[in-house]
Amino acid sequence: MTEVADTPTETPMVEFEPNNEPASDWATDFDHVDPRYNPNAPAIWDELRETCPVAHSDRYGGTWLPVKHADVRRIAYDTENFTSRQVIVSNVRLDHDSSPVGGAPPITSDPPFHQHARKILLPLFRPDKMDPWESKVHELCNNRLDAMGEITPGETVIDAAKQYAQHVPVSVISRMLGFPPADDDLFRYFVHNVLEGIQRPIEERQAAGEELDAYLDQQVQDHIDNPRDDLTGTLLKSQIFGQPLSREHVRGSIALLLIAGIDTTWSAIGSSLWHLAQNPDDRHRMQNEPELIPAAIEEMLRAYAPVTMARLVKQDFDFNGCPMKAEDFVLLPFPAANRDPEMFERADEVIIDREVNRHSAFGLGIHRCLGSNLARMELRIAVEEFLKRFRDFELADPDAVTWSTGQIRGPRTLPIRII
């Protein structure tokens, strides 16, 4: 097998004119960054499954949106016709030369390089590697709950997203990487830039990317100067094809762990609390029957999966009668796949003791989330500790809940009244 150089090269980009107008039709002009999309996504997917199961939009240079489980699965596994060199939809296309490594290996890598890059990270997230972090996650969650101060039942309103959910995965992954805890707020800033700022002018996005790269280069250099036993140190000691990882590879993999490990998990935590605030029967069952919690967490992951990944079409390709063109984006909405009634009974219901639950919250195909063990643990503990601390709570104002925009779906503000 031919080895591939482990150094992403500087590549030219093709830029498309942004369209910031509201989406006019979800089947023919959808925009996942439209602020109406994520709050109403399940209803949009239901409608599209009946009328246009592979939607199309001219936005972002051409984008497709399949919403059936079978179609999402087929594309996710098809590495011959779809490339992973860009997994975030934007108005820019990186040149072909950026693959098969990509900017954030292994998620931006294509075969055969992908399997080598993935093998480096997989052992770091085995269940036995996560077990020592369990007590730390419990401590972090309780510290966040304590920081909310005195609670007056019936009066106190907390923002369960900003005051709680958004802190847990940030604190965990930053400590696993060996980064300063004082930089936690900075990580949230980076996440927003990468995942929600895709409509901004290219100059602003490039500047934001350079800011993230500069920060990560500084942290990598600090680990070189002061070696220590953490994820960053492990990456610096790792090899591929008998050679140390390039600095670009190390930086890209760290960016992946930061971005993918933060927003996805805090969105899952927030969505779960959003559900429980509106469903006291589920909440009380989980409190009174804690043995149900693992199954309930899996059902929350199915029903409120946060992640939509993207691929680029490699060459003109007819997909179920849809004339996909080379360099078109294809969104892979795993949350929509999880709500397909052809895949799940009562797919639109949250059934916390669901017995058969082969959901796709962590993706499908070669890029299935390698941090799923960590994400499950963080979600489970965050929900457990919240339910222990507050037996009863409700949405203070359902209309005041705001949702993310873009490819990660979850509440950004979540005002909850403790009762």
Coordinates of C-alpha atoms in Angstrom, one line a residue:
M1 CA 0.0 0.0 0.0
T2 CA 1.3 3.4 -0.9
E3 CA 2.0 5.6 2.1
V4 CA 0.7 9.2 2.1
A5 CA 2.7 12.1 3.4
D6 CA 1.5 13.3 6.8
T7 CA 1.6 17.0 6.1
P8 CA -1.4 18.8 4.8
T9 CA -0.3 21.3 2.2
E10 CA -1.4 24.9 1.7
T11 CA -4.1 24.6 -0.9
P12 CA -6.1 27.1 -2.9
M13 CA -9.8 27.7 -2.2
V14 CA -12.9 28.3 -4.2
E15 CA -15.3 30.7 -2.7
F16 CA -19.0 31.0 -3.4
E17 CA -21.2 34.1 -2.9
P18 CA -23.0 33.8 0.5
N19 CA -26.8 33.9 0.5
N20 CA -28.0 35.3 3.8
E21 CA -31.7 35.4 2.9
P22 CA -34.1 33.2 4.9
A23 CA -34.7 29.8 3.4
S24 CA -37.8 30.0 1.1
D25 CA -38.5 26.3 0.8
W26 CA -36.9 23.4 2.9
A27 CA -37.0 21.1 -0.1
T28 CA -35.4 23.4 -2.7
D29 CA -33.7 26.2 -0.8
F30 CA -33.0 24.9 2.7
D31 CA -30.4 26.4 4.9
H32 CA -29.3 24.6 8.1
V33 CA -28.0 28.0 9.4
D34 CA -31.4 29.6 9.1
P35 CA -32.4 30.3 12.8
R36 CA -35.7 28.6 12.1
Y37 CA -34.1 25.3 11.1
N38 CA -32.8 23.7 14.4
P39 CA -35.7 24.6 16.6
N40 CA -38.1 23.0 14.1
A41 CA -35.8 20.3 12.6
P42 CA -37.8 17.2 13.5
A43 CA -41.0 18.6 11.9
I44 CA -38.9 19.7 8.8
W45 CA -37.4 16.2 8.5
D46 CA -40.9 14.6 8.8
E47 CA -42.2 16.7 6.0
L48 CA -39.2 16.1 3.8
R49 CA -39.4 12.3 4.3
E50 CA -42.9 12.4 2.8
T51 CA -42.4 14.9 0.1
C52 CA -38.6 15.2 -0.8
P53 CA -36.4 12.7 1.0
V54 CA -33.2 14.2 -0.6
A55 CA -33.6 17.9 -0.5
H56 CA -31.4 20.3 -2.5
S57 CA -30.3 23.9 -2.2
D58 CA -28.1 26.0 -4.3
R59 CA -26.6 27.6 -1.2
Y60 CA -23.0 27.0 -0.3
G61 CA -22.2 26.1 -3.9
G62 CA -24.8 23.3 -3.9
T63 CA -25.9 21.2 -1.0
W64 CA -27.9 18.1 -0.5
L65 CA -29.9 16.9 2.5
P66 CA -31.0 13.2 2.7
V67 CA -33.3 12.6 5.7
K68 CA -34.0 8.8 5.5
H69 CA -31.9 6.5 7.6
A70 CA -31.1 4.2 4.6
D71 CA -29.9 7.1 2.5
V72 CA -27.8 8.7 5.3
R73 CA -26.2 5.3 6.0
R74 CA -25.5 4.6 2.3
I75 CA -23.6 7.9 1.8
A76 CA -21.8 7.6 5.2
Y77 CA -20.3 4.3 4.1
D78 CA -19.5 5.3 0.5
T79 CA -15.9 6.5 0.4
E80 CA -15.7 5.9 -3.4
N81 CA -18.1 8.7 -4.3
F82 CA -17.9 11.0 -1.3
T83 CA -14.8 12.6 0.3
S84 CA -14.4 13.8 3.9
R85 CA -11.9 16.5 3.3
Q86 CA -14.5 19.1 4.4
V87 CA -17.0 18.0 7.1
I88 CA -18.3 21.5 7.8
V89 CA -20.4 23.1 5.1
S90 CA -19.3 26.6 4.1
N91 CA -19.1 28.9 1.1
V92 CA -15.5 27.7 0.5
R93 CA -14.1 24.5 -1.0
L94 CA -10.6 23.4 -0.2
D95 CA -8.7 22.1 -3.2
H96 CA -8.4 18.3 -3.8
D97 CA -4.8 18.3 -2.7
S98 CA -5.9 18.7 0.9
S99 CA -7.0 15.1 1.0
P100 CA -6.5 12.4 2.1
V101 CA -5.2 13.9 5.3
G102 CA -7.3 17.0 5.7
G103 CA -7.1 19.7 8.3
A104 CA -8.4 17.7 11.3
P105 CA -7.3 14.1 10.9
P106 CA -8.9 11.5 11.1
I107 CA -12.3 13.1 10.6
T108 CA -11.1 15.0 7.5
S109 CA -9.1 12.0 6.2
D110 CA -10.0 9.6 3.4
P111 CA -8.9 6.0 3.1
P112 CA -6.3 4.6 3.2
F113 CA -4.7 7.3 5.4
H114 CA -7.8 7.5 7.6
Q115 CA -7.4 4.2 9.2
H116 CA -3.8 4.9 10.3
A117 CA -4.7 8.3 11.7
R118 CA -7.7 6.8 13.5
K119 CA -5.7 4.0 15.1
I120 CA -3.6 6.6 16.9
L121 CA -6.6 8.1 18.7
L122 CA -8.8 5.0 19.3
P123 CA -6.8 3.5 22.2
L124 CA -6.9 6.8 24.0
F125 CA -10.7 6.6 24.3
R126 CA -11.2 3.0 25.3
P127 CA -13.6 2.4 28.2
D128 CA -10.8 1.6 30.6
K129 CA -9.1 4.9 29.7
M130 CA -12.4 6.8 30.5
D131 CA -13.0 5.1 33.8
P132 CA -10.5 7.2 35.8
W133 CA -12.3 10.3 34.7
E134 CA -15.7 9.3 36.1
S135 CA -15.1 10.7 39.6
K136 CA -13.7 13.9 38.0
V137 CA -16.8 14.4 35.9
H138 CA -19.0 14.0 39.0
E139 CA -16.9 16.6 40.8
L140 CA -17.0 19.0 37.9
C141 CA -20.8 18.7 37.6
N142 CA -21.4 19.2 41.3
N143 CA -19.0 22.2 41.3
R144 CA -21.1 23.8 38.5
L145 CA -24.3 23.1 40.5
D146 CA -22.8 24.6 43.6
A147 CA -21.8 27.7 41.7
M148 CA -25.5 28.4 40.9
G149 CA -25.8 29.7 44.5
E150 CA -28.8 29.6 46.8
I151 CA -31.9 28.1 45.1
T152 CA -35.4 29.2 46.1
P153 CA -37.9 26.6 44.8
G154 CA -40.6 28.2 42.7
E155 CA -38.6 31.3 42.2
T156 CA -35.0 30.6 41.1
V157 CA -34.5 30.4 37.3
I158 CA -31.2 29.1 36.0
D159 CA -29.8 28.8 32.5
A160 CA -29.2 25.1 32.3
A161 CA -27.3 25.6 29.0
K162 CA -25.0 28.5 29.9
Q163 CA -24.6 27.8 33.6
Y164 CA -24.3 24.0 33.4
A165 CA -24.3 22.0 30.1
Q166 CA -21.8 24.2 28.3
H167 CA -19.2 23.9 31.1
V168 CA -19.0 20.1 31.6
P169 CA -17.4 18.8 28.3
V170 CA -15.2 22.0 28.1
S171 CA -13.7 21.3 31.5
V172 CA -13.1 17.6 30.8
I173 CA -11.5 17.8 27.4
S174 CA -9.3 20.8 28.3
R175 CA -7.9 18.8 31.2
M176 CA -7.5 15.7 29.1
L177 CA -5.5 17.7 26.6
G178 CA -3.5 19.4 29.4
F179 CA -4.6 22.9 28.5
P180 CA -5.1 25.7 31.1
P181 CA -8.5 25.5 32.8
A182 CA -8.6 29.3 32.7
D183 CA -9.0 29.0 28.9
D184 CA -12.4 27.3 29.0
D185 CA -14.3 30.4 27.9
L186 CA -11.8 30.7 25.0
F187 CA -12.7 27.2 23.8
R188 CA -16.4 28.1 23.6
Y189 CA -15.4 31.1 21.5
F190 CA -13.4 28.8 19.1
V191 CA -16.4 26.4 18.9
H192 CA -18.7 29.2 17.9
N193 CA -16.3 30.5 15.2
V194 CA -15.9 27.1 13.6
L195 CA -19.4 25.7 13.7
E196 CA -21.7 28.7 13.7
G197 CA -19.9 31.4 11.8
I198 CA -20.0 29.8 8.4
Q199 CA -21.9 32.7 6.8
R200 CA -19.2 35.3 7.8
P201 CA -16.9 36.7 5.1
I202 CA -14.0 34.5 4.1
E203 CA -11.5 37.0 5.5
E204 CA -13.2 36.8 9.0
R205 CA -13.3 33.0 8.9
Q206 CA -9.6 32.8 7.9
A207 CA -8.7 35.2 10.7
A208 CA -10.7 33.0 13.2
G209 CA -9.0 29.9 11.9
E210 CA -5.5 31.5 12.2
E211 CA -6.4 32.5 15.8
L212 CA -7.3 29.0 16.7
D213 CA -4.2 27.6 15.0
A214 CA -2.0 30.1 16.8
Y215 CA -3.4 29.1 20.2
L216 CA -3.0 25.4 19.5
D217 CA 0.6 25.9 18.2
Q218 CA 1.3 27.7 21.5
Q219 CA -0.1 24.8 23.5
V220 CA 1.8 22.2 21.4
Q221 CA 5.1 24.1 21.9
D222 CA 4.5 24.3 25.6
H223 CA 4.1 20.5 25.7
I224 CA 7.3 20.2 23.7
D225 CA 9.1 22.4 26.2
N226 CA 7.5 20.9 29.2
P227 CA 6.6 17.2 28.4
R228 CA 3.7 15.7 30.4
D229 CA 1.4 12.7 30.3
D230 CA -1.8 13.9 28.7
L231 CA -3.5 13.6 25.3
T232 CA -1.3 16.3 23.7
G233 CA 1.8 14.7 25.0
T234 CA 0.7 11.3 23.7
L235 CA 0.0 12.7 20.2
L236 CA 3.5 14.3 20.2
K237 CA 5.0 10.9 20.9
S238 CA 2.9 9.0 18.4
Q239 CA 4.1 7.9 15.0
I240 CA 2.6 7.2 11.6
F241 CA 4.5 5.2 8.9
G242 CA 7.5 5.1 11.3
Q243 CA 7.7 8.8 11.6
P244 CA 6.5 11.3 14.3
L245 CA 3.3 13.0 13.5
S246 CA 3.7 16.3 11.8
R247 CA 3.0 19.4 13.8
E248 CA 0.0 20.1 11.4
H249 CA -1.3 16.6 12.2
V250 CA -1.0 17.1 15.9
R251 CA -2.6 20.5 15.8
G252 CA -5.5 19.2 13.5
S253 CA -6.2 16.3 15.8
I254 CA -6.3 18.5 18.8
A255 CA -8.7 20.9 17.0
L256 CA -10.9 17.9 16.3
L257 CA -11.0 16.8 19.9
L258 CA -11.7 20.3 21.1
I259 CA -14.4 21.2 18.6
A260 CA -16.0 17.7 18.3
G261 CA -15.7 16.9 22.0
I262 CA -17.3 20.1 23.3
D263 CA -20.3 21.4 21.4
T264 CA -21.7 17.9 20.6
T265 CA -21.7 16.8 24.2
W266 CA -23.0 20.1 25.7
S267 CA -25.7 20.1 23.1
A268 CA -26.7 16.5 24.1
I269 CA -26.8 17.5 27.8
G270 CA -28.8 20.6 27.1
S271 CA -31.3 18.8 24.9
S272 CA -31.8 16.1 27.5
L273 CA -32.5 18.6 30.3
W274 CA -34.8 20.5 27.9
H275 CA -36.8 17.2 27.5
L276 CA -36.9 16.4 31.2
A277 CA -38.0 19.9 32.1
Q278 CA -41.2 19.2 30.0
N279 CA -41.7 15.6 30.9
P280 CA -42.0 15.1 34.7
D281 CA -43.0 11.4 34.3
D282 CA -39.7 10.6 32.6
R283 CA -37.9 12.7 35.1
H284 CA -39.4 10.9 38.1
R285 CA -39.0 7.5 36.6
M286 CA -35.2 8.2 36.2
Q287 CA -35.0 9.5 39.7
N288 CA -37.0 6.6 41.3
E289 CA -35.6 3.9 39.0
P290 CA -31.9 4.8 38.5
E291 CA -31.3 1.5 36.8
L292 CA -33.3 3.0 33.8
I293 CA -30.8 5.8 33.3
P294 CA -28.5 4.0 30.8
A295 CA -31.4 3.1 28.6
A296 CA -32.8 6.6 29.0
I297 CA -29.5 8.2 28.0
E298 CA -29.4 6.1 24.8
E299 CA -32.9 7.2 24.0
M300 CA -32.0 10.9 24.6
L301 CA -29.1 10.3 22.2
R302 CA -31.4 8.9 19.6
A303 CA -34.1 11.5 19.9
Y304 CA -31.9 14.5 20.3
A305 CA -28.7 13.5 18.5
P306 CA -26.8 16.7 18.0
V307 CA -24.5 16.0 15.1
T308 CA -24.8 16.5 11.3
M309 CA -21.6 15.8 9.4
A310 CA -20.9 16.6 5.8
R311 CA -19.2 15.1 2.7
L312 CA -18.2 16.5 -0.7
V313 CA -19.2 14.6 -3.8
K314 CA -16.1 13.3 -5.5
Q315 CA -17.4 13.2 -9.1
D316 CA -20.8 13.6 -10.8
F317 CA -23.0 10.9 -9.3
D318 CA -26.6 9.9 -9.6
F319 CA -28.0 9.2 -6.1
N320 CA -31.5 7.7 -6.2
G321 CA -32.3 9.9 -9.2
C322 CA -30.6 13.0 -7.7
P323 CA -28.0 14.4 -10.0
M324 CA -25.2 15.2 -7.5
K325 CA -22.4 17.2 -9.0
A326 CA -18.7 17.1 -8.2
E327 CA -17.9 19.4 -5.2
D328 CA -21.5 19.5 -4.0
F329 CA -21.8 19.3 -0.3
V330 CA -24.0 16.5 1.2
L331 CA -25.2 16.9 4.8
L332 CA -25.5 13.7 6.8
P333 CA -28.2 14.5 9.5
F334 CA -27.8 11.6 11.9
P335 CA -30.6 13.2 14.0
A336 CA -33.0 12.8 11.1
A337 CA -31.9 9.2 10.5
N338 CA -32.7 8.5 14.2
R339 CA -36.2 9.7 13.7
D340 CA -37.0 7.7 10.6
P341 CA -40.2 5.6 11.2
E342 CA -38.8 3.0 8.8
M343 CA -36.0 2.4 11.3
F344 CA -37.6 2.9 14.7
E345 CA -41.1 2.2 16.0
R346 CA -42.8 5.3 17.4
A347 CA -39.7 7.2 16.1
D348 CA -41.1 10.6 17.1
E349 CA -41.6 9.6 20.8
V350 CA -39.1 9.5 23.5
I351 CA -39.4 6.1 25.2
I352 CA -36.9 6.0 28.0
D353 CA -37.0 2.2 28.4
R354 CA -36.8 1.5 24.7
E355 CA -35.3 -1.9 24.4
V356 CA -34.1 -2.0 20.7
N357 CA -32.2 1.2 20.1
R358 CA -29.5 1.0 17.4
H359 CA -29.3 4.7 17.0
S360 CA -26.8 6.7 14.9
A361 CA -26.1 9.5 17.3
F362 CA -22.4 8.9 17.0
G363 CA -22.4 8.6 13.3
L364 CA -22.1 5.8 10.7
G365 CA -19.3 4.6 8.6
I366 CA -15.6 5.0 9.0
H367 CA -15.9 8.3 10.9
R368 CA -18.1 7.0 13.7
C369 CA -17.3 9.1 16.8
L370 CA -14.2 7.7 18.5
G371 CA -15.0 9.6 21.7
S372 CA -18.4 8.0 22.2
N373 CA -17.4 6.4 25.5
L374 CA -16.4 9.8 26.9
A375 CA -19.5 11.5 25.6
R376 CA -21.8 8.8 27.0
M377 CA -20.2 9.1 30.4
E378 CA -20.4 12.9 30.5
L379 CA -24.0 12.9 29.4
R380 CA -25.0 10.3 31.9
I381 CA -23.2 11.9 34.8
A382 CA -24.4 15.4 34.0
V383 CA -28.0 14.3 33.8
E384 CA -27.7 12.1 37.0
E385 CA -26.2 14.9 39.1
F386 CA -28.8 17.4 37.9
L387 CA -31.6 15.0 38.7
K388 CA -30.1 14.4 42.2
R389 CA -29.8 18.1 42.9
F390 CA -33.2 19.2 41.6
R391 CA -36.2 16.8 41.8
D392 CA -38.6 19.1 40.0
F393 CA -38.0 21.7 37.4
E394 CA -39.7 23.2 34.4
L395 CA -39.1 25.5 31.5
A396 CA -39.4 29.0 32.9
D397 CA -40.4 30.3 29.4
P398 CA -40.5 27.9 26.5
D399 CA -40.3 30.8 24.0
A400 CA -37.1 32.0 25.7
V401 CA -35.2 28.8 24.7
T402 CA -32.8 29.5 21.9
W403 CA -31.2 26.9 19.7
S404 CA -27.8 26.7 17.9
T405 CA -27.5 27.3 14.2
G406 CA -25.5 25.0 11.9
Q407 CA -24.5 21.4 12.0
I408 CA -24.6 20.9 15.8
R409 CA -28.1 21.0 17.3
G410 CA -28.8 21.9 20.9
P411 CA -30.2 24.6 23.1
R412 CA -27.9 27.7 23.6
T413 CA -30.1 29.3 26.3
L414 CA -32.3 27.1 28.5
P415 CA -34.1 29.0 31.3
I416 CA -35.3 26.4 33.8
R417 CA -37.3 27.2 37.0
I418 CA -36.5 25.0 40.0
I419 CA -39.9 24.1 41.6

